[in-house]
Short mmCIF file of C-alpha atoms and ligand atoms in Angstrom, two decimals:
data_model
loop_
_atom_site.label_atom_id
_atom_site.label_comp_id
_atom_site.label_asym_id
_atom_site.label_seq_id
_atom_site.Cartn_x
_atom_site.Cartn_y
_atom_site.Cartn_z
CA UNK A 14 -49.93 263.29 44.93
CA UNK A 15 -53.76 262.71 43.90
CA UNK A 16 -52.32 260.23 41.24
CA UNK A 17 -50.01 258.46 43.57
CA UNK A 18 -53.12 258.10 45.82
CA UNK A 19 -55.02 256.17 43.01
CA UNK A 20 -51.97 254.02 42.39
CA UNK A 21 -52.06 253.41 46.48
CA UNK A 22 -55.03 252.62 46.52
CA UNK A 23 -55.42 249.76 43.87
CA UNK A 24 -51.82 248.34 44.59
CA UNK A 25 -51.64 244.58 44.85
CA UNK A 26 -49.88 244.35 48.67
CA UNK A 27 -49.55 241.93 51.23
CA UNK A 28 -50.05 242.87 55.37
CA UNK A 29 -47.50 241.32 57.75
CA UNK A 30 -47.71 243.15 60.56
CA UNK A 31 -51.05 243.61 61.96
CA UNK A 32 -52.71 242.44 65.53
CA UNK A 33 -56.44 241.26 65.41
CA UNK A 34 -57.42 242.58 68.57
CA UNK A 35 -55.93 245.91 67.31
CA UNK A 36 -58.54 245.98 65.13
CA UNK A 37 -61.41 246.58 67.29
CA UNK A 38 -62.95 249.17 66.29
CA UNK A 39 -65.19 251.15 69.11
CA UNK A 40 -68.39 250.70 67.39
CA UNK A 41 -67.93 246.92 67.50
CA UNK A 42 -66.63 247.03 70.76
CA UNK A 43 -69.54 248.86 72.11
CA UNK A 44 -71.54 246.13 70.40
CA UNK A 45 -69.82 242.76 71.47
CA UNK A 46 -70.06 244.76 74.69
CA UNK A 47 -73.50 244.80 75.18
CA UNK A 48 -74.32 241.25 73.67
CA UNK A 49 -71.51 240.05 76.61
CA UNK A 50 -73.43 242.25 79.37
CA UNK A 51 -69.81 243.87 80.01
CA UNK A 52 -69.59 247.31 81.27
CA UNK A 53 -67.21 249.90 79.23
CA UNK A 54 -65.97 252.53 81.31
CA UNK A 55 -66.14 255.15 78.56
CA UNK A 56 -70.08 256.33 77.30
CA UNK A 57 -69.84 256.32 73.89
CA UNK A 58 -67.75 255.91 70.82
CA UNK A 59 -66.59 259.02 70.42
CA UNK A 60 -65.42 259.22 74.20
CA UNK A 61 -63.60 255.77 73.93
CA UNK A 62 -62.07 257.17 70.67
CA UNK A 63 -60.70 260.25 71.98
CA UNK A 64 -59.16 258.35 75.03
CA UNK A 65 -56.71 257.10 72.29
CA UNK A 66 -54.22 259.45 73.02
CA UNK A 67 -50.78 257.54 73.86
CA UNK A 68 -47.01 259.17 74.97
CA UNK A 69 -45.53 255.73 74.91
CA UNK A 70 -46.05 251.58 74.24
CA UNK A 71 -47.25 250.84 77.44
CA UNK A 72 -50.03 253.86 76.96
CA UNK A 73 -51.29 252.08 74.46
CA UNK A 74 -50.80 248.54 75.96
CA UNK A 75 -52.56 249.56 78.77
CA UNK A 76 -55.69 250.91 76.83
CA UNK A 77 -55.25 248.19 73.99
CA UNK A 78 -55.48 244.97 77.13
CA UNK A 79 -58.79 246.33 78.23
CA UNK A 80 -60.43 246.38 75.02
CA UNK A 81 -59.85 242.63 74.42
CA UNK A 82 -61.37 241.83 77.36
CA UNK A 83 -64.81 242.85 76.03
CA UNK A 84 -64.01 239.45 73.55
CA UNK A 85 -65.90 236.47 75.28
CA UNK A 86 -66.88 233.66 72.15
CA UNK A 87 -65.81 232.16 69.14
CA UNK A 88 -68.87 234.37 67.35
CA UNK A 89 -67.00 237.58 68.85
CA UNK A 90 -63.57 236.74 67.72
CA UNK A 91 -65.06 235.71 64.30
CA UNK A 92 -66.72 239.38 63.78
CA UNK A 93 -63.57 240.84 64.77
CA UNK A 94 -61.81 239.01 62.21
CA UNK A 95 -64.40 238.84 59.33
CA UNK A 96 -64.66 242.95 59.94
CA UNK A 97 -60.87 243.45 59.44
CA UNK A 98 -60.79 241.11 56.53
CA UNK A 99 -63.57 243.31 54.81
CA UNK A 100 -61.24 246.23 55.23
CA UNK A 101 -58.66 244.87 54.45
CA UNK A 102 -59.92 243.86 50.71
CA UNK A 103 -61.11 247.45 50.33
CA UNK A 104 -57.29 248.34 50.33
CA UNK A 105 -56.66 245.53 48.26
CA UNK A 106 -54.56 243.51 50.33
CA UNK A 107 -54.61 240.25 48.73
CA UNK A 108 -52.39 238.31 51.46
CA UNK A 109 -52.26 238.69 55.25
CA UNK A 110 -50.49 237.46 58.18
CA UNK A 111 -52.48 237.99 61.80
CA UNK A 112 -51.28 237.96 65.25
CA UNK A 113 -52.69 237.30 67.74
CA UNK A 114 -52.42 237.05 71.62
CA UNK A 115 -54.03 233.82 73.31
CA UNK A 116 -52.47 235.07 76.76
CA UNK A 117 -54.36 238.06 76.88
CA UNK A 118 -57.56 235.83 76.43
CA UNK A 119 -56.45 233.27 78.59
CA UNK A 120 -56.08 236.35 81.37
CA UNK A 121 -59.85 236.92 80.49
CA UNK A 122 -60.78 233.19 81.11
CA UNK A 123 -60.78 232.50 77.23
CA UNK A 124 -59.27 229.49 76.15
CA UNK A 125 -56.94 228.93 72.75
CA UNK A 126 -59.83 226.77 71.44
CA UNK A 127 -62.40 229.43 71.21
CA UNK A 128 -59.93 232.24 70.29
CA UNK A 129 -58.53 230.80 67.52
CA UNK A 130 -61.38 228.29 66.26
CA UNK A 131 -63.01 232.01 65.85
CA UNK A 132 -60.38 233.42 63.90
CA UNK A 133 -59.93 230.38 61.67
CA UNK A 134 -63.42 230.36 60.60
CA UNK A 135 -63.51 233.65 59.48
CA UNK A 136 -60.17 233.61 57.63
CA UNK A 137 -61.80 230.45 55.71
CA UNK A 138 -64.95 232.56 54.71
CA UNK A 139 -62.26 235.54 53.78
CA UNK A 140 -60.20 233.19 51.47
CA UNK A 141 -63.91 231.85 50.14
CA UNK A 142 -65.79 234.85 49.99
CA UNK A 143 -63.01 237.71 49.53
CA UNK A 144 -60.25 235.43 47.85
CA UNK A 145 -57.40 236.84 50.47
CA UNK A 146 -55.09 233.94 51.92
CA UNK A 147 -53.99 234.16 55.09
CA UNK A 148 -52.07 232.60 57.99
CA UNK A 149 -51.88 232.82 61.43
CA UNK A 150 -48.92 234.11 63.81
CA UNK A 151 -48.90 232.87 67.73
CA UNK A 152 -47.77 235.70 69.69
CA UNK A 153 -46.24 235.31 73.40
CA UNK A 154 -46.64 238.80 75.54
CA UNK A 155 -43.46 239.44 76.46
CA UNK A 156 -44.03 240.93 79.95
CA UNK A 157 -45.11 237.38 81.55
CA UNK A 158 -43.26 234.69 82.05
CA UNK A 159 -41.49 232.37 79.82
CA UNK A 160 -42.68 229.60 81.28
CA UNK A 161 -46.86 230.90 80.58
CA UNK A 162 -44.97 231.19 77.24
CA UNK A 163 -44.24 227.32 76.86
CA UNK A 164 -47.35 226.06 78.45
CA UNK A 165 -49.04 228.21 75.64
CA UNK A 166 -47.29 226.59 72.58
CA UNK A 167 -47.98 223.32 73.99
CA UNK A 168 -51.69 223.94 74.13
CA UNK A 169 -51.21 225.41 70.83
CA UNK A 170 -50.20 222.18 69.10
CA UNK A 171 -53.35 220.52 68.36
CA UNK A 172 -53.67 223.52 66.24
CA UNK A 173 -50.17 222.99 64.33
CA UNK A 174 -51.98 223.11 60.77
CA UNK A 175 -53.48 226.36 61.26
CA UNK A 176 -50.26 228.42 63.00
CA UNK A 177 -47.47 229.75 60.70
CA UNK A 178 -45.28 231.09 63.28
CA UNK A 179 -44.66 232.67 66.34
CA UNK A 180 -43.94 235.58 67.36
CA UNK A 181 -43.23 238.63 70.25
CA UNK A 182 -44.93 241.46 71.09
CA UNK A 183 -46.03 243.59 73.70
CA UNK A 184 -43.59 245.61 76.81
CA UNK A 185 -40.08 245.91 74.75
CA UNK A 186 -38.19 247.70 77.36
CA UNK A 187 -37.28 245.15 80.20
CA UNK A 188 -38.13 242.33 78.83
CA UNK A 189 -35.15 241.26 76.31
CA UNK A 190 -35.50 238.87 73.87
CA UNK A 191 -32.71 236.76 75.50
CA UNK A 192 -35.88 235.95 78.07
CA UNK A 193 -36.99 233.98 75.53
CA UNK A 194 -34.75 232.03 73.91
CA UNK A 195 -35.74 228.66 75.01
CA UNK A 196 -39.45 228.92 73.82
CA UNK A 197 -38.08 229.87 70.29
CA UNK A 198 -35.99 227.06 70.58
CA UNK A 199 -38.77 224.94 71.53
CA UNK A 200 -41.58 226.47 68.79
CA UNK A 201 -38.43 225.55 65.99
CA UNK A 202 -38.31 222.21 66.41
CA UNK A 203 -42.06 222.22 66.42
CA UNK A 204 -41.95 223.20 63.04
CA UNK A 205 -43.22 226.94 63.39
CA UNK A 206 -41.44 229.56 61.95
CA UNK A 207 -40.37 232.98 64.05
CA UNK A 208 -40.71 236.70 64.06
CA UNK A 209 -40.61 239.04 67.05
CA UNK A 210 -41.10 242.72 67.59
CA UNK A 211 -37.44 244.27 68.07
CA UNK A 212 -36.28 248.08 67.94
CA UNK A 213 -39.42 249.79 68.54
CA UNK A 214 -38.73 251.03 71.84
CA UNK A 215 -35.20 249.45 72.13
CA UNK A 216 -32.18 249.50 71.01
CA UNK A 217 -29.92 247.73 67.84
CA UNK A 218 -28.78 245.25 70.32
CA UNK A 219 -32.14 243.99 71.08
CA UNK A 220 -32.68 243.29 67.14
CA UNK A 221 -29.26 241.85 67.40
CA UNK A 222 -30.12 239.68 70.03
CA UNK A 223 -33.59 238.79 68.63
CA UNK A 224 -31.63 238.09 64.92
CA UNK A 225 -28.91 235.81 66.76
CA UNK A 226 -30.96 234.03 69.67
CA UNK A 227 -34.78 233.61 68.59
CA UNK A 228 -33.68 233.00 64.86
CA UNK A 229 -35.88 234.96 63.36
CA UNK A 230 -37.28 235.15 59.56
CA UNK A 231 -38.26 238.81 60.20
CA UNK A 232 -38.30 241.78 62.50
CA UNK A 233 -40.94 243.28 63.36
CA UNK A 234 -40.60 247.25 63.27
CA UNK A 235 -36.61 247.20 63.80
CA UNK A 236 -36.72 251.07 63.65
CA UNK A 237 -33.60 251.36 65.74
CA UNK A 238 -31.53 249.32 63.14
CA UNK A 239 -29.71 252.43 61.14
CA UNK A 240 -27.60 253.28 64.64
CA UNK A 241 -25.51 250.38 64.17
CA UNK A 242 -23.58 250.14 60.35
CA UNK A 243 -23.01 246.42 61.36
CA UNK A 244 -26.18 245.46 62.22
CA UNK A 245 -27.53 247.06 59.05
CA UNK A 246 -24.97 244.95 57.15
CA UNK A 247 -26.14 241.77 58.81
CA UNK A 248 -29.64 242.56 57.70
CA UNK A 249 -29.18 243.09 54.42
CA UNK A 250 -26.56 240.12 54.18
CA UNK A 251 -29.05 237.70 55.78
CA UNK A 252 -31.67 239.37 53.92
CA UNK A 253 -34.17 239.69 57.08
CA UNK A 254 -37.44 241.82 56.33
CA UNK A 255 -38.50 244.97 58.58
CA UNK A 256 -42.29 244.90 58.97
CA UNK A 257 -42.48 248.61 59.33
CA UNK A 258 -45.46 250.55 60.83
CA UNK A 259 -45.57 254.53 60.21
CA UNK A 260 -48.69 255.84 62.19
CA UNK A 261 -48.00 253.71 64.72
CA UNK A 262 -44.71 254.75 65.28
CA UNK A 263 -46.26 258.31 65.44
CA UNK A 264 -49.02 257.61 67.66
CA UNK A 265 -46.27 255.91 70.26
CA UNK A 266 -44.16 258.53 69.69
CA UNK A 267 -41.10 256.55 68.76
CA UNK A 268 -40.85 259.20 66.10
CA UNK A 269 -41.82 263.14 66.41
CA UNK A 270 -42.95 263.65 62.87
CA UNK A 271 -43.49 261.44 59.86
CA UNK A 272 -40.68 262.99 57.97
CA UNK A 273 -38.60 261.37 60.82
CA UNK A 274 -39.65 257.92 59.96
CA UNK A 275 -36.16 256.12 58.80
CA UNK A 276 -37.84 253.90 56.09
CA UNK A 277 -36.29 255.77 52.86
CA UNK A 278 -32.77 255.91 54.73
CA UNK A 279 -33.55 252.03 55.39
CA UNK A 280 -34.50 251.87 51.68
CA UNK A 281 -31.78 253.47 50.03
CA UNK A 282 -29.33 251.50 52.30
CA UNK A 283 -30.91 248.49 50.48
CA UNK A 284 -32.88 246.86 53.24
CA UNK A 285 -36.29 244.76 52.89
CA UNK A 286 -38.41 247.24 54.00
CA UNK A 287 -42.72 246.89 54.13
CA UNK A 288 -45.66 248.98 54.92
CA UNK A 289 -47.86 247.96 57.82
CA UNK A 290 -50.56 248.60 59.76
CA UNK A 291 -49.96 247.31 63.00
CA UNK A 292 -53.20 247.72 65.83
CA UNK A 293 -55.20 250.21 62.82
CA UNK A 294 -58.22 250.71 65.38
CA UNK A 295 -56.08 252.23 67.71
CA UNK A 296 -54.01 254.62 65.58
CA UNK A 297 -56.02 255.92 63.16
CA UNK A 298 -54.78 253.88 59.81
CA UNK A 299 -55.62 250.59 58.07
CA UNK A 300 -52.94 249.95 55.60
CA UNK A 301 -53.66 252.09 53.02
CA UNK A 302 -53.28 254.77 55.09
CA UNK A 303 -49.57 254.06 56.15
CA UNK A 304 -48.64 253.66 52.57
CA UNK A 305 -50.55 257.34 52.06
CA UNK A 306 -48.93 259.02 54.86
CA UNK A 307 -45.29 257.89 54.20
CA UNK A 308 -45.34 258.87 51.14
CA UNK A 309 -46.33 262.12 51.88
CA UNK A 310 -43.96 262.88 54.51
CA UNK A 311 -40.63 261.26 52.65
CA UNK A 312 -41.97 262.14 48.82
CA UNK A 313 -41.95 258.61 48.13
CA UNK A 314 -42.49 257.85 44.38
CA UNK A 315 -44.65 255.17 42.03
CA UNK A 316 -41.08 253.04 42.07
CA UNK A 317 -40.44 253.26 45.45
CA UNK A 318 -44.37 252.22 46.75
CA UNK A 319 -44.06 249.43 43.94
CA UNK A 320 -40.63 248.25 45.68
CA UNK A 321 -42.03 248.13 48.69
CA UNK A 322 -45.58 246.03 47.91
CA UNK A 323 -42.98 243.83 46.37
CA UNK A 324 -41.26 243.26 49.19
CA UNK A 325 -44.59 242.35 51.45
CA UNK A 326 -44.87 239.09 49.23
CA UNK A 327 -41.16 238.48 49.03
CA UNK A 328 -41.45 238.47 52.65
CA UNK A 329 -44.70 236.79 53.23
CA UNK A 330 -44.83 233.38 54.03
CA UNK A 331 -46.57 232.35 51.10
CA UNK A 332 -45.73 229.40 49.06
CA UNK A 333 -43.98 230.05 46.31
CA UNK A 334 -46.20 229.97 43.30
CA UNK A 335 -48.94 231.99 45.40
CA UNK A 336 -46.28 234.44 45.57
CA UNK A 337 -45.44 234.34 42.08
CA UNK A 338 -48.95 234.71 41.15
CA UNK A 339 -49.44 237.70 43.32
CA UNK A 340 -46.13 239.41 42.18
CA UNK A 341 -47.51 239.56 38.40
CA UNK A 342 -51.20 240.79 39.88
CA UNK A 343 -48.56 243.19 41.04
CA UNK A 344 -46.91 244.13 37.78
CA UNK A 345 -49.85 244.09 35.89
CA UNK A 346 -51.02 246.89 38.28
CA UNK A 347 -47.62 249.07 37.86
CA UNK A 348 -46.82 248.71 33.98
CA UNK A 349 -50.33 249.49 33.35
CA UNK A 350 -50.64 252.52 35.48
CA UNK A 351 -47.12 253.45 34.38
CA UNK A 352 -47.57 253.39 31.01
N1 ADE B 12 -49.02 244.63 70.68
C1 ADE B 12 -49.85 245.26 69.86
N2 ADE B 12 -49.23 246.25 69.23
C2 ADE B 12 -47.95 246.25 69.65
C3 ADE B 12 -46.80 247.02 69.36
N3 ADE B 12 -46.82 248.04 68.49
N4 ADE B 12 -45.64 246.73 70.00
C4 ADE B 12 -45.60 245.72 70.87
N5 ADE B 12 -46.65 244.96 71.17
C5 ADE B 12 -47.82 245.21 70.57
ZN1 ZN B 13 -46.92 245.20 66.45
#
């Protein structure tokens, strides 16, 4: 295991499934906190840390909406950035794709502007200074409306140059993706691409739904898939990527154990699986991590993990020859270490 560790940890990979504001880490909160003059209602970092204990996805929500709304300027969505690029590199993810969640912001009296003029400076510096690329995913919050939804990606298309796609996240349950089939609509003949969160808390029909209504490139999580043979089939025939996310799935209990998780079964059924990290400050695991864990729990091996970092630039959103390029940094890395 110590040598599959070592290959881990130097593999070439690409993240796709990762929320910025999940990557506030208490000790930066604490500090953006103070610089803002607003209160947290926990003492210290260790007490804020330990209140991340979650029996569901609307725990977490809950917990994860209050922490963003410590995030005030431009300079404090840049540090939150710039700090999970820098930890990102150290797991040598060379490629990334970031949601993020203007609504909550807007909630907080935040405009798009500042949000995301913060986040696009920093993933300049990260490209100049760190040499990842990057792009950007829009995400709606699924528990509002779908009309907040399509006065959002209107005020989001000044910014058309620096969004890659949209996407869905937050309350799965209740809120269908059918709710939002008109904004997709809408966001595709913008130009923008689409993923959405689907099976993490619901069912196969929900990916179904989200597959055949939002027209989407990938699913996000998708755990539920392997109930339904046909759905699995449509998958792999349509060749849709699962932006899997291990820890997380533990922390929100959607699975009891690691050795639960269904990503070998979803691998050895032949489906495009990846290895994410999801909201890392929250559950305990930047990338790395994830691909540690898994392997641990479902004795991945070398040709498996290699299959799977693979897959995160086949299912990036990359242009081709960066792709390319990163796929031999890739090979390089595995015949070398295989040899
Ligand atoms: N927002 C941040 N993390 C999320 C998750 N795991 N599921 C849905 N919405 C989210
Ligand atoms: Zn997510």
């Amino acid at each position: 295991m110590e040598n599959l560790v070592k290959y881990i940890e130097r593999l070439p990979k690409a993240e796709l499934h990762l929320h910025i504001e999940g990557t506030f880490e208490p000790e930066l909160m604490f500090e953006i906190a103070a610089r803002n003059h607003i209160p947290i209602k926990y003492n210290s970092v260790e007490e804020l840390r330990s209140a991340y204990q979650f029996s569901n996805l609307q725990d977490f929500l809950d917990i994860y909406y209050a922490g963003a709304a410590v995030l005030q300027t431009e300079e404090d969505f840049y540090d939150l950035t710039w700090a999970y690029l820098e930890r990102a590199h150290k797991d040598h993810v060379l490629h990334t794709e970031i949601f993020f969640d203007p609504q909550t912001h807007s909630a907080n009296g935040v405009p798009l502007k500042i949000v995301i003029e913060g986040i696009h400076a920093a993933l300049i510096d990260g490209h100049e200074k760190l040499g990842i690329t990057s792009c950007l995913i829009m995400c709606f919050l699924r528990h509002l409306e779908e009309s907040s939804a399509l006065v959002l990606l209107e005020e989001a298309l000044p910014y058309r140059e620096w969004i890659t796609a949209v996407g869905l996240d937050s309350s799965e349950n209740g809120n269908p993706p059918e709710k939002f089939e008109r904004v997709f609509s809408q966001a595709r003949e913008y130009g923008f691409l689409t993923v959405a969160h689907a099976g993490e808390e619901g069912t196969a029909e929900n990916i179904r739904n989200t597959i055949e209504l939002l027209k989407v490139a990938r699913i996000d999580h998708g755990n539920s898939c392997l109930s339904d043979d046909a759905l699995v089939d449509l998958l792999k025939k349509r060749k849709i990527p699962l932006t899997l996310c291990p820890i997380s799935n533990l922390k929100l209990k959607i699975i009891e154990r690691l050795e639960d998780h269904p990503l070998l079964n979803m691998l050895q059924k032949g489906l495009m699986v990846t290895i994410n990290s999801d909201d890392p400050a929250y559950f305990g695991g930047y990338i790395n991590d994830n691909y540690v864990a898994v392997s641990r729990a479902l004795n991945l091996d070398k040709e498996q993990l290699y299959q799977i970092a693979r897959n995160s630039f086949l299912a990036s959103f990359l242009p081709e020859s960066t792709r390319l390029k990163y796929i031999n940094h890739l090979n390089d890395h595995h015949y070398q270490i295989c040899d």
